GROMACS .gro file of C-alpha atoms in nm:
model
  241
    1UNK     CA    1   0.000   0.000   0.000
    2UNK     CA    2   0.281   0.235   0.085
    3UNK     CA    3   0.444   0.158  -0.252
    4UNK     CA    4   0.119   0.228  -0.437
    5UNK     CA    5   0.083   0.568  -0.268
    6UNK     CA    6   0.441   0.660  -0.369
    7UNK     CA    7   0.375   0.556  -0.726
    8UNK     CA    8   0.058   0.767  -0.742
    9UNK     CA    9   0.245   1.068  -0.605
   10UNK     CA   10   0.525   1.040  -0.862
   11UNK     CA   11   0.276   1.006  -1.150
   12UNK     CA   12   0.089   1.313  -1.028
   13UNK     CA   13   0.414   1.515  -1.011
   14UNK     CA   14   0.526   1.407  -1.359
   15UNK     CA   15   0.186   1.498  -1.506
   16UNK     CA   16   0.219   1.843  -1.356
   17UNK     CA   17   0.558   1.899  -1.523
   18UNK     CA   18   0.420   1.793  -1.863
   19UNK     CA   19   0.123   2.028  -1.837
   20UNK     CA   20   0.345   2.318  -1.734
   21UNK     CA   21   0.577   2.260  -2.028
   22UNK     CA   22   0.291   2.254  -2.273
   23UNK     CA   23   0.165   2.588  -2.146
   24UNK     CA   24   0.500   2.767  -2.200
   25UNK     CA   25   0.483   3.031  -2.482
   26UNK     CA   26   0.706   2.988  -2.789
   27UNK     CA   27   1.021   3.206  -2.784
   28UNK     CA   28   1.250   3.302  -3.079
   29UNK     CA   29   1.610   3.179  -3.101
   30UNK     CA   30   1.843   3.299  -2.832
   31UNK     CA   31   2.093   3.571  -2.913
   32UNK     CA   32   2.374   3.317  -2.933
   33UNK     CA   33   2.185   3.119  -3.196
   34UNK     CA   34   2.052   3.421  -3.381
   35UNK     CA   35   2.402   3.565  -3.411
   36UNK     CA   36   2.477   3.300  -3.672
   37UNK     CA   37   2.212   3.458  -3.892
   38UNK     CA   38   2.334   3.724  -4.136
   39UNK     CA   39   2.280   4.082  -4.022
   40UNK     CA   40   2.351   4.425  -4.160
   41UNK     CA   41   2.652   4.627  -4.047
   42UNK     CA   42   2.415   4.879  -3.885
   43UNK     CA   43   2.265   4.604  -3.666
   44UNK     CA   44   2.606   4.465  -3.577
   45UNK     CA   45   2.877   4.733  -3.564
   46UNK     CA   46   3.149   4.474  -3.501
   47UNK     CA   47   3.084   4.300  -3.832
   48UNK     CA   48   3.310   4.428  -4.115
   49UNK     CA   49   3.135   4.579  -4.414
   50UNK     CA   50   3.125   4.372  -4.732
   51UNK     CA   51   3.376   4.479  -4.993
   52UNK     CA   52   3.242   4.607  -5.321
   53UNK     CA   53   3.281   4.370  -5.614
   54UNK     CA   54   3.557   4.487  -5.849
   55UNK     CA   55   3.421   4.568  -6.192
   56UNK     CA   56   3.622   4.445  -6.489
   57UNK     CA   57   3.771   4.703  -6.724
   58UNK     CA   58   3.563   4.777  -7.032
   59UNK     CA   59   3.768   4.745  -7.349
   60UNK     CA   60   3.712   5.042  -7.585
   61UNK     CA   61   3.493   4.960  -7.883
   62UNK     CA   62   3.759   5.075  -8.129
   63UNK     CA   63   4.006   4.824  -7.983
   64UNK     CA   64   3.748   4.546  -7.992
   65UNK     CA   65   3.709   4.604  -8.365
   66UNK     CA   66   4.085   4.597  -8.422
   67UNK     CA   67   4.185   4.269  -8.596
   68UNK     CA   68   4.491   4.243  -8.368
   69UNK     CA   69   4.277   4.239  -8.052
   70UNK     CA   70   4.280   3.901  -7.875
   71UNK     CA   71   3.995   3.870  -7.628
   72UNK     CA   72   4.136   3.541  -7.495
   73UNK     CA   73   4.460   3.710  -7.390
   74UNK     CA   74   4.668   3.459  -7.586
   75UNK     CA   75   4.926   3.664  -7.776
   76UNK     CA   76   5.120   3.471  -8.041
   77UNK     CA   77   5.217   3.718  -8.313
   78UNK     CA   78   5.393   4.055  -8.276
   79UNK     CA   79   5.138   4.337  -8.275
   80UNK     CA   80   4.859   4.136  -8.115
   81UNK     CA   81   4.720   4.287  -7.797
   82UNK     CA   82   4.476   4.220  -7.515
   83UNK     CA   83   4.356   4.377  -7.190
   84UNK     CA   84   4.366   4.238  -6.838
   85UNK     CA   85   4.075   4.276  -6.596
   86UNK     CA   86   4.205   4.592  -6.430
   87UNK     CA   87   4.278   4.781  -6.751
   88UNK     CA   88   4.634   4.708  -6.865
   89UNK     CA   89   4.679   4.695  -7.241
   90UNK     CA   90   4.938   4.429  -7.330
   91UNK     CA   91   5.092   4.426  -7.677
   92UNK     CA   92   5.331   4.153  -7.790
   93UNK     CA   93   5.659   4.285  -7.931
   94UNK     CA   94   5.866   3.968  -7.973
   95UNK     CA   95   5.837   3.604  -7.878
   96UNK     CA   96   6.083   3.318  -7.872
   97UNK     CA   97   6.008   2.952  -7.814
   98UNK     CA   98   6.244   2.661  -7.768
   99UNK     CA   99   6.406   2.449  -7.501
  100UNK     CA  100   6.686   2.627  -7.318
  101UNK     CA  101   6.820   2.424  -7.029
  102UNK     CA  102   7.056   2.462  -6.738
  103UNK     CA  103   7.148   2.186  -6.496
  104UNK     CA  104   7.275   2.140  -6.147
  105UNK     CA  105   7.310   1.823  -5.944
  106UNK     CA  106   6.964   1.664  -5.934
  107UNK     CA  107   6.803   1.976  -6.081
  108UNK     CA  108   6.707   2.083  -6.433
  109UNK     CA  109   6.552   2.414  -6.541
  110UNK     CA  110   6.401   2.436  -6.889
  111UNK     CA  111   6.289   2.771  -7.033
  112UNK     CA  112   6.034   2.714  -7.309
  113UNK     CA  113   5.910   3.063  -7.390
  114UNK     CA  114   6.027   3.424  -7.367
  115UNK     CA  115   5.802   3.717  -7.459
  116UNK     CA  116   5.866   4.090  -7.461
  117UNK     CA  117   5.544   4.277  -7.383
  118UNK     CA  118   5.460   4.646  -7.410
  119UNK     CA  119   5.229   4.742  -7.122
  120UNK     CA  120   5.011   5.049  -7.083
  121UNK     CA  121   4.807   5.094  -6.766
  122UNK     CA  122   4.478   5.261  -6.857
  123UNK     CA  123   4.361   5.292  -6.495
  124UNK     CA  124   4.517   5.394  -6.164
  125UNK     CA  125   4.435   5.049  -6.029
  126UNK     CA  126   4.622   4.880  -6.312
  127UNK     CA  127   4.934   5.087  -6.249
  128UNK     CA  128   4.914   5.030  -5.871
  129UNK     CA  129   4.887   4.653  -5.916
  130UNK     CA  130   5.184   4.650  -6.155
  131UNK     CA  131   5.395   4.840  -5.902
  132UNK     CA  132   5.301   4.590  -5.634
  133UNK     CA  133   5.370   4.285  -5.853
  134UNK     CA  134   5.712   4.415  -5.959
  135UNK     CA  135   5.802   4.557  -5.614
  136UNK     CA  136   5.864   4.897  -5.772
  137UNK     CA  137   5.737   5.211  -5.593
  138UNK     CA  138   5.779   5.407  -5.917
  139UNK     CA  139   5.695   5.269  -6.258
  140UNK     CA  140   5.692   5.450  -6.593
  141UNK     CA  141   5.377   5.423  -6.798
  142UNK     CA  142   5.386   5.279  -7.064
  143UNK     CA  143   5.649   5.022  -6.967
  144UNK     CA  144   5.789   4.696  -7.100
  145UNK     CA  145   5.812   4.354  -6.939
  146UNK     CA  146   5.968   4.018  -7.019
  147UNK     CA  147   5.753   3.710  -6.958
  148UNK     CA  148   5.931   3.380  -6.897
  149UNK     CA  149   5.778   3.033  -6.892
  150UNK     CA  150   5.993   2.758  -6.742
  151UNK     CA  151   5.981   2.414  -6.581
  152UNK     CA  152   6.183   2.305  -6.277
  153UNK     CA  153   6.249   1.929  -6.265
  154UNK     CA  154   6.375   1.749  -5.956
  155UNK     CA  155   6.561   1.421  -6.012
  156UNK     CA  156   6.611   1.344  -5.645
  157UNK     CA  157   6.406   1.090  -5.449
  158UNK     CA  158   6.307   1.361  -5.203
  159UNK     CA  159   6.120   1.688  -5.235
  160UNK     CA  160   6.337   1.999  -5.262
  161UNK     CA  161   6.291   2.374  -5.233
  162UNK     CA  162   6.409   2.630  -5.485
  163UNK     CA  163   6.466   3.004  -5.459
  164UNK     CA  164   6.371   3.043  -5.825
  165UNK     CA  165   6.532   3.311  -6.041
  166UNK     CA  166   6.807   3.492  -5.851
  167UNK     CA  167   6.834   3.774  -6.105
  168UNK     CA  168   6.815   3.878  -6.469
  169UNK     CA  169   7.065   4.102  -6.646
  170UNK     CA  170   6.952   4.285  -6.960
  171UNK     CA  171   7.157   4.395  -7.258
  172UNK     CA  172   7.109   4.755  -7.141
  173UNK     CA  173   7.318   4.670  -6.835
  174UNK     CA  174   7.021   4.692  -6.598
  175UNK     CA  175   6.952   4.406  -6.357
  176UNK     CA  176   6.633   4.298  -6.180
  177UNK     CA  177   6.574   4.072  -5.879
  178UNK     CA  178   6.272   3.983  -5.669
  179UNK     CA  179   6.363   4.279  -5.448
  180UNK     CA  180   6.287   4.514  -5.738
  181UNK     CA  181   6.165   4.455  -6.090
  182UNK     CA  182   6.107   4.077  -6.086
  183UNK     CA  183   5.792   3.882  -6.006
  184UNK     CA  184   5.875   3.512  -5.974
  185UNK     CA  185   5.618   3.272  -5.823
  186UNK     CA  186   5.870   2.984  -5.820
  187UNK     CA  187   6.071   3.139  -5.535
  188UNK     CA  188   6.035   2.932  -5.219
  189UNK     CA  189   5.831   2.660  -5.392
  190UNK     CA  190   5.850   2.287  -5.320
  191UNK     CA  191   5.936   2.059  -5.612
  192UNK     CA  192   5.814   1.703  -5.544
  193UNK     CA  193   6.043   1.401  -5.546
  194UNK     CA  194   6.110   1.288  -5.905
  195UNK     CA  195   5.864   1.552  -6.015
  196UNK     CA  196   5.843   1.888  -6.185
  197UNK     CA  197   5.650   2.217  -6.176
  198UNK     CA  198   5.596   2.485  -6.439
  199UNK     CA  199   5.598   2.858  -6.363
  200UNK     CA  200   5.564   3.194  -6.537
  201UNK     CA  201   5.772   3.493  -6.423
  202UNK     CA  202   5.765   3.859  -6.523
  203UNK     CA  203   6.053   4.109  -6.527
  204UNK     CA  204   6.063   4.485  -6.582
  205UNK     CA  205   6.254   4.560  -6.905
  206UNK     CA  206   6.237   4.939  -6.913
  207UNK     CA  207   6.016   5.227  -7.027
  208UNK     CA  208   5.851   5.261  -7.367
  209UNK     CA  209   6.107   5.254  -7.647
  210UNK     CA  210   6.348   5.017  -7.471
  211UNK     CA  211   6.492   4.753  -7.703
  212UNK     CA  212   6.570   4.421  -7.538
  213UNK     CA  213   6.790   4.197  -7.752
  214UNK     CA  214   6.954   3.974  -7.491
  215UNK     CA  215   6.922   3.872  -7.127
  216UNK     CA  216   7.114   3.654  -6.886
  217UNK     CA  217   6.921   3.456  -6.624
  218UNK     CA  218   7.073   3.325  -6.303
  219UNK     CA  219   6.870   3.050  -6.137
  220UNK     CA  220   6.912   2.927  -5.781
  221UNK     CA  221   7.008   2.580  -5.664
  222UNK     CA  222   6.797   2.354  -5.444
  223UNK     CA  223   6.757   2.307  -5.068
  224UNK     CA  224   6.609   2.063  -4.824
  225UNK     CA  225   6.284   2.153  -4.653
  226UNK     CA  226   6.500   2.246  -4.353
  227UNK     CA  227   6.694   2.494  -4.565
  228UNK     CA  228   7.015   2.295  -4.608
  229UNK     CA  229   7.183   2.337  -4.953
  230UNK     CA  230   7.158   2.043  -5.192
  231UNK     CA  231   7.233   2.158  -5.547
  232UNK     CA  232   7.454   2.459  -5.620
  233UNK     CA  233   7.315   2.725  -5.850
  234UNK     CA  234   7.364   2.633  -6.219
  235UNK     CA  235   7.556   2.836  -6.473
  236UNK     CA  236   7.381   3.149  -6.606
  237UNK     CA  237   7.160   3.104  -6.910
  238UNK     CA  238   7.189   3.354  -7.196
  239UNK     CA  239   6.908   3.440  -7.437
  240UNK     CA  240   6.929   3.620  -7.770
  241UNK     CA  241   6.602   3.775  -7.882
   0.00000   0.00000   0.00000
């Protein structure tokens, strides 16, 4: 009998909890949950404002009708030109293809294409981005660049690092490095064991009217991932354009 009374009391208490829960009004999400919802910057001052989408440069209609205009950006013949998204007009002056190789122990660098490009920044943004890419606080406009396409092959059974192009000397006597005048994405890159990677670099060649007929490229050697030297830098490679 005592057990039955206890059971009845517990059932009565449980029923009361259920009824009370059912009578609770519905509330919206808590602030911690609602904070995951998107809100405007005026509602949440700590949230950074969204950046405006950059609008691509509009190519002038007269240039679009020019038979030398290449919308794809692929320049193959001297005189062909294109525009990049920020408003730089790029005109091909000369191009040279081939296989020019230099070697060091366990390392091979093959240059397959060299282009001399005349560049004209049509917008402030285009000129600012060129200065940043070439690490040059001052840049004439128009200006000329040299574009290099090359492949770095690693013959070792371990991955190696490369410092890329150490410097380029032009026939004018001027020199460029990654500190000023050279944009080289291969610097500091890992080349896989028994593998290879292809890169494209860009170098400042001078203002409008500069004639580039030759250049000498000095490439770096290779290193372990800990920074220990493996391959010495190869001999310089000379180009005649």
